[in-house]
Short mmCIF file of C-alpha atoms in Angstrom, two decimals:
data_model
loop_
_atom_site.label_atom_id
_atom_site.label_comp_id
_atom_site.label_asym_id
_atom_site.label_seq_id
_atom_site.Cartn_x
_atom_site.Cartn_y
_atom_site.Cartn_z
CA UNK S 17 36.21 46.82 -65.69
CA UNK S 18 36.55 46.95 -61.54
CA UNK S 19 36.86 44.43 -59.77
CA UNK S 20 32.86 44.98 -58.89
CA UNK S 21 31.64 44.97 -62.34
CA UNK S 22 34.03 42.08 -63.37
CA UNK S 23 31.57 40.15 -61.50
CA UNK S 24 28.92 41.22 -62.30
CA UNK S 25 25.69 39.55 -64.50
CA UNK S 26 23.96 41.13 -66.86
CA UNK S 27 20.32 41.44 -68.23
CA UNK S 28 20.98 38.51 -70.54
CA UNK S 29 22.07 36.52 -67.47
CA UNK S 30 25.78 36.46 -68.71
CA UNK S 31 28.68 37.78 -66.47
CA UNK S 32 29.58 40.90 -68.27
CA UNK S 33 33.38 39.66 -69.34
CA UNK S 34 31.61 37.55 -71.01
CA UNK S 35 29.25 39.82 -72.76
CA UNK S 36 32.21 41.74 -73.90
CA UNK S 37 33.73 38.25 -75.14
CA UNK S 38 31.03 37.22 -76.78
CA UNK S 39 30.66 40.90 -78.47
CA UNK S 40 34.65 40.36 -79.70
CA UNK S 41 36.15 43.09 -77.61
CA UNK S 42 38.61 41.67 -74.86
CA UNK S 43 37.60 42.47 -71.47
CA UNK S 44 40.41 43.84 -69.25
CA UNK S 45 40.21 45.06 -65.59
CA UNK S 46 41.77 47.87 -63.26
CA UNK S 47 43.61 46.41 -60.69
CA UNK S 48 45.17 49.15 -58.81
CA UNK S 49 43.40 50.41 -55.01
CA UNK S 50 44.02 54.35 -56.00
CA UNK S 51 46.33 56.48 -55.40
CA UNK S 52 46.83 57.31 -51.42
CA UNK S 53 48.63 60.44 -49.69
CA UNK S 54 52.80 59.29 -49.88
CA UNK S 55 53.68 59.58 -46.05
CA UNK S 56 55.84 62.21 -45.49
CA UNK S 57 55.48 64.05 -48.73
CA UNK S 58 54.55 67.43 -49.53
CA UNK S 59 50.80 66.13 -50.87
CA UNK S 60 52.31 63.80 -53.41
CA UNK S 61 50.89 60.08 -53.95
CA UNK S 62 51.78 56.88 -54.48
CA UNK S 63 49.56 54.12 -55.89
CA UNK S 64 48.29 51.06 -54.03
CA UNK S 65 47.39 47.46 -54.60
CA UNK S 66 50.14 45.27 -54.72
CA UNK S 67 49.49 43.42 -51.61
CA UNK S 68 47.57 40.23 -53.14
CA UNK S 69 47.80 41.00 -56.19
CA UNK S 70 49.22 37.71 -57.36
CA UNK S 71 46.15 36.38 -55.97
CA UNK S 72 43.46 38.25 -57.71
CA UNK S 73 44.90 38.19 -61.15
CA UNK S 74 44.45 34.49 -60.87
CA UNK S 75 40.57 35.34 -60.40
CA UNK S 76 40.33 37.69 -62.87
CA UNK S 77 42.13 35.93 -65.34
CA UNK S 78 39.50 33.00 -64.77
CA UNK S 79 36.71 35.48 -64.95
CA UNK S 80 38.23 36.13 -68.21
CA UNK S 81 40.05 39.44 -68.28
CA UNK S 82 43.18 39.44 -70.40
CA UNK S 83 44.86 42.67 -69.90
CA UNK S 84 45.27 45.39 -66.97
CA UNK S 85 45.81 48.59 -65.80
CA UNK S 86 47.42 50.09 -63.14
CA UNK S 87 47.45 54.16 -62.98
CA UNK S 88 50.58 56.20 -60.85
CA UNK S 89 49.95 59.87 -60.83
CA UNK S 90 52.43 62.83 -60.66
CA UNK S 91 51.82 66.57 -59.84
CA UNK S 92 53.90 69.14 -60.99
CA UNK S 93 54.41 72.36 -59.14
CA UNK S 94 57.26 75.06 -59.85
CA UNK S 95 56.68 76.11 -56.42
CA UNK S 96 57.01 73.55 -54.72
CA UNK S 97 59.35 71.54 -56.64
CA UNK S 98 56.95 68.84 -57.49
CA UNK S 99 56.93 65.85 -58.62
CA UNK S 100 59.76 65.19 -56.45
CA UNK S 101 62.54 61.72 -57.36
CA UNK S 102 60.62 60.05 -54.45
CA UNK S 103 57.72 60.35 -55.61
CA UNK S 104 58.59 59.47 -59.51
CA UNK S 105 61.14 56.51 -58.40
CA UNK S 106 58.47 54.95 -55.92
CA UNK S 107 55.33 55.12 -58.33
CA UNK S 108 57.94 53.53 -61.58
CA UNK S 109 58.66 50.51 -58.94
CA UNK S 110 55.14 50.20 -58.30
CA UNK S 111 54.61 50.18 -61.94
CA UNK S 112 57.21 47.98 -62.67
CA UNK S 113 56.36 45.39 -59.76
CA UNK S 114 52.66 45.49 -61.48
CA UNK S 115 53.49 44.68 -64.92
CA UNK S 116 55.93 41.56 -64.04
CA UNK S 117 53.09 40.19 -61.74
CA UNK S 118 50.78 40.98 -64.45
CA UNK S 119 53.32 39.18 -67.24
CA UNK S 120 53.68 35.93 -64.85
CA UNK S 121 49.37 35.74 -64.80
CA UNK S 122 49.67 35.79 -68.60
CA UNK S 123 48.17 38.83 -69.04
CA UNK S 124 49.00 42.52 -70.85
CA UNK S 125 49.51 45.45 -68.34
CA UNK S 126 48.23 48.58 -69.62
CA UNK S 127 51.20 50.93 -68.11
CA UNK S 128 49.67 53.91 -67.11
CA UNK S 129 52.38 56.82 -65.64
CA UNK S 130 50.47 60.16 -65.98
CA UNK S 131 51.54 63.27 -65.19
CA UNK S 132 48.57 65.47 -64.61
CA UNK S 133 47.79 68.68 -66.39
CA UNK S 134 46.73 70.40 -63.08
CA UNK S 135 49.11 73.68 -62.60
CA UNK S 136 50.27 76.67 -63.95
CA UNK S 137 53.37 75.33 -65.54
CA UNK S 138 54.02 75.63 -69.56
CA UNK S 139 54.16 72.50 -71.99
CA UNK S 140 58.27 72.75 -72.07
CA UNK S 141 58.36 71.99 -68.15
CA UNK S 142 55.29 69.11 -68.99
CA UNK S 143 57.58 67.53 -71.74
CA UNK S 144 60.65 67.29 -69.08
CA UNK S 145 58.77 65.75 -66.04
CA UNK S 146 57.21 63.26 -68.71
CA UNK S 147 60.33 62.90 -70.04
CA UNK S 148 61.94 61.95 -66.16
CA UNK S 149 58.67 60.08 -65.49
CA UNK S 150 58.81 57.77 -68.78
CA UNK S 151 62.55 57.40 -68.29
CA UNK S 152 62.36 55.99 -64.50
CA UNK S 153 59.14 53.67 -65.22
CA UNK S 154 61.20 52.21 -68.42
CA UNK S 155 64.29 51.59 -65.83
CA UNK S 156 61.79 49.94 -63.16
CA UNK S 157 60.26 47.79 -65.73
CA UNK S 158 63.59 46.15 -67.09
CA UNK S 159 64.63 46.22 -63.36
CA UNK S 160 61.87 43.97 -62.89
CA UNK S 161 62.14 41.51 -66.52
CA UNK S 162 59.01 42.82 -67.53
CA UNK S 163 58.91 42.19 -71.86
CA UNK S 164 58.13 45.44 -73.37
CA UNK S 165 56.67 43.53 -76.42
CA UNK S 166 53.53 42.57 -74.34
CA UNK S 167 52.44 45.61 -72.80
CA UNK S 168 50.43 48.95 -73.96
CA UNK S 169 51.92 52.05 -72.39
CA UNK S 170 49.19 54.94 -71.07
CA UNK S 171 50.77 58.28 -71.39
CA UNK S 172 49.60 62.09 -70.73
CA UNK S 173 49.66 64.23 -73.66
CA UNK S 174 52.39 67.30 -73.68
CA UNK S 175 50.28 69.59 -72.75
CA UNK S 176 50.61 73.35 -70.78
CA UNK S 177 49.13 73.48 -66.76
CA UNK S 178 45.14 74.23 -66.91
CA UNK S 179 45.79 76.97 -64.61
CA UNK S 180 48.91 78.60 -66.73
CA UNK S 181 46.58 80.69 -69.00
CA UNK S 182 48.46 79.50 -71.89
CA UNK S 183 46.16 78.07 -74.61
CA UNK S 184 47.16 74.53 -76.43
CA UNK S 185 48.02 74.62 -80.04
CA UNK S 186 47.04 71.23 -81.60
CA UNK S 187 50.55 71.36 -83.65
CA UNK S 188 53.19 72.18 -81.00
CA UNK S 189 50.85 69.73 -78.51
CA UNK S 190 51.56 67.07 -81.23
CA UNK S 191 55.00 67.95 -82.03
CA UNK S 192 55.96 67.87 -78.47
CA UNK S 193 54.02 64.68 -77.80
CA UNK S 194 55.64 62.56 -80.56
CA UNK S 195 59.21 63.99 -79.83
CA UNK S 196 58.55 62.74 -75.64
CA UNK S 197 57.67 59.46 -77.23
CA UNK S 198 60.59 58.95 -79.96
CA UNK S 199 63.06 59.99 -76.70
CA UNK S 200 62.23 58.20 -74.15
CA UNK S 201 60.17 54.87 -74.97
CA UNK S 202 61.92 52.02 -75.92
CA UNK S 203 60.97 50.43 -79.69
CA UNK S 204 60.44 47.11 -78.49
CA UNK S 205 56.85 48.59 -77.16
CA UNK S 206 53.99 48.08 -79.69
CA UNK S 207 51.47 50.13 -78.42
CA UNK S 208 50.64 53.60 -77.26
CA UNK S 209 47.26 54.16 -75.84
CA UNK S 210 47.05 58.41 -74.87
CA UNK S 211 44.51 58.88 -71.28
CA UNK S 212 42.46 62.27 -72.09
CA UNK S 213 43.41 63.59 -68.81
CA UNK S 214 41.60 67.49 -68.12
CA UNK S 215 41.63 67.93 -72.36
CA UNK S 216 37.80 68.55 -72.93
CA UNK S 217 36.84 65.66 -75.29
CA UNK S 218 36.84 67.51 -78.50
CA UNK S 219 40.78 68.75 -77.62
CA UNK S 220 41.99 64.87 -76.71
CA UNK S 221 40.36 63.60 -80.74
CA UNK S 222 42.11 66.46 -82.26
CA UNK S 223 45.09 65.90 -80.40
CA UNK S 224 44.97 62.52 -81.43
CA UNK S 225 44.31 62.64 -85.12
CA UNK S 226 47.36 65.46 -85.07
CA UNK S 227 49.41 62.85 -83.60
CA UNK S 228 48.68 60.29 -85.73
CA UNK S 229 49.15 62.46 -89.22
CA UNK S 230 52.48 63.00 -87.91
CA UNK S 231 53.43 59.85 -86.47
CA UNK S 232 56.89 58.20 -88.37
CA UNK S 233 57.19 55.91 -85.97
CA UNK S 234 56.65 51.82 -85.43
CA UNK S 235 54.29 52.95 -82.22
CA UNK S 236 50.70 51.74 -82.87
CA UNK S 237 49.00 55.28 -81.29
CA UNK S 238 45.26 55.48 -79.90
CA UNK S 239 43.17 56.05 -77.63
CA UNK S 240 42.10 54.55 -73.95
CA UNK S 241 39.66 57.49 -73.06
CA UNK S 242 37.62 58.04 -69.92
CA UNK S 243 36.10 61.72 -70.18
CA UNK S 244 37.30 61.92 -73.63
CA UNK S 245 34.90 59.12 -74.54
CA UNK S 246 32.01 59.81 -72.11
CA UNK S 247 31.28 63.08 -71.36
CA UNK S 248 28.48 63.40 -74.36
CA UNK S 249 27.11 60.40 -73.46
CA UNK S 250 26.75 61.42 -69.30
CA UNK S 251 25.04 64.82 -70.51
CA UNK S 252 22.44 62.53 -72.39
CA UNK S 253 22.11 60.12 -69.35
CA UNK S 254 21.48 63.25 -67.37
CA UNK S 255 18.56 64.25 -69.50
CA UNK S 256 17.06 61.37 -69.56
CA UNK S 257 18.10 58.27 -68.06
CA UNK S 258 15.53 55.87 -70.21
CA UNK S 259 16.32 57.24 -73.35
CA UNK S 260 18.68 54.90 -74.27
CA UNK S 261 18.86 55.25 -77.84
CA UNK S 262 20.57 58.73 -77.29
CA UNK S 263 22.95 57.86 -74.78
CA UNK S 264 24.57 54.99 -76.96
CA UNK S 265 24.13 57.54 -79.74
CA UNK S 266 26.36 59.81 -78.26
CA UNK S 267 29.54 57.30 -76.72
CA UNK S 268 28.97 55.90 -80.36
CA UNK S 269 30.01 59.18 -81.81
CA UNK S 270 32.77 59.76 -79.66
CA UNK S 271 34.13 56.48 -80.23
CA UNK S 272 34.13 56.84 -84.02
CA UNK S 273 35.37 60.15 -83.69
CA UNK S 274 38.55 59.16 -82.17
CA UNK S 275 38.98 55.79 -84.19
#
């Protein structure tokens, strides 16, 4: 949830955390401001909402959220020699400042570095900035006594640039993927929740299910889709808002799908 719809009620009258409760899902909420311009930089970012934070875990926790997530982005660029250590060492302290704060509230961070698939770069130059990316965020989180057994991690996929022209092959993607993992997170972490990030949603599930066939690890590996979950069911909500029936239809698939 955000931190609007966390307070929200619903039809029923019920604040929606504790629809979801009451359903036997566990609601969690997004706690992060977005990611803003990093002063000085050549168009990198750096994610906000640490200021207060302390504060407003304590509300959300007594709204009834039980986990969080907290999202630092990094660009790659050849050209311009992107993402840059700046950029990677001051999102991982961000990240690791979260997760501590989130730990001492008694909640579960969802830790969520991704390294977007915008660019023209191949998957070997993705799998090294992940690799750099995972490797500083795991440093920042012992820095900070963060327990690795009580959080989820939120990686990208190994995947080549959108703009690179070079199409993804569900094997080497997985490959790749699982050999990022195996190197560079820590065993002591239980789960492994992939973002869909720019992979139409019938890429991210076969990406997935690749994965998972594959995986001969300890890692518990699924899903924590946006687009990968939702785009069928927006096209049916743009047909036709009131038909209801369709729309749930259609995130229903998805969600088996992936499952």
């Amino acid at each position: 949830l955000y931190d609007e719809t966390i307070k929200q009620t619903s039809k029923s009258k019920k604040l929606i955390p504790e629809l979801i409760s009451n359903s036997g899902a566990v609601p969690g909420i997004k706690v992060d401001t977005g990611a803003k311009k990093l002063a000085l930089s050549n168009n990198e970012t750096i994610t906000e909402g640490l200021d207060g934070l302390r504060e407003r875990l304590k509300e959300y926790y007594d709204l009834g959220a039980r986990f969080t997530k907290w999202r630092g982005v990094f660009k790659i660029s050849i050209k311009r020699n992107l993402p840059t250590l700046e950029s990677i060492k001051a999102n991982a302290h961000a990240l690791g400042r979260y997760s501590a704060l989130v730990q001492e509230a008694n909640m579960v961070p969802i830790v969520e570095p991704e390294v977007l698939m915008d660019g023209d770069h191949d998957i070997k130059t993705c799998f090294q900035v992940t690799k750099m990316v995972l490797e500083e965020t795991f440093c920042q989180l012992s820095n900070s006594n963060v327990k690795l057994e009580g959080i989820i991690l939120k990686p990208n996929m190994i995947l080549n640039g959108a703009d690179s022209g070079i199409k993804n092959e569900t094997k080497q993607v997985s490959e790749m993927t699982l050999n990022c993992l195996k190197e560079n997170v820590p065993k002591g972490v239980p789960g492994i929740a992939f973002l869909s990030g720019g992979q139409t949603e019938f890429e991210a599930t076969k990406n997935l299910n690749e994965i998972n066939k594959i995986n001969d690890t300890n890692f518990l590996i699924t899903f924590s889709y946006g687009r990968g979950l939702q785009a069928s069911a927006l096209k049916e909500f743009g047909k036709n808002q009131k038909n209801i029936e369709n729309i749930q239809k259609a995130f229903n698939h998805r969600a088996k799908m992936n499952s």
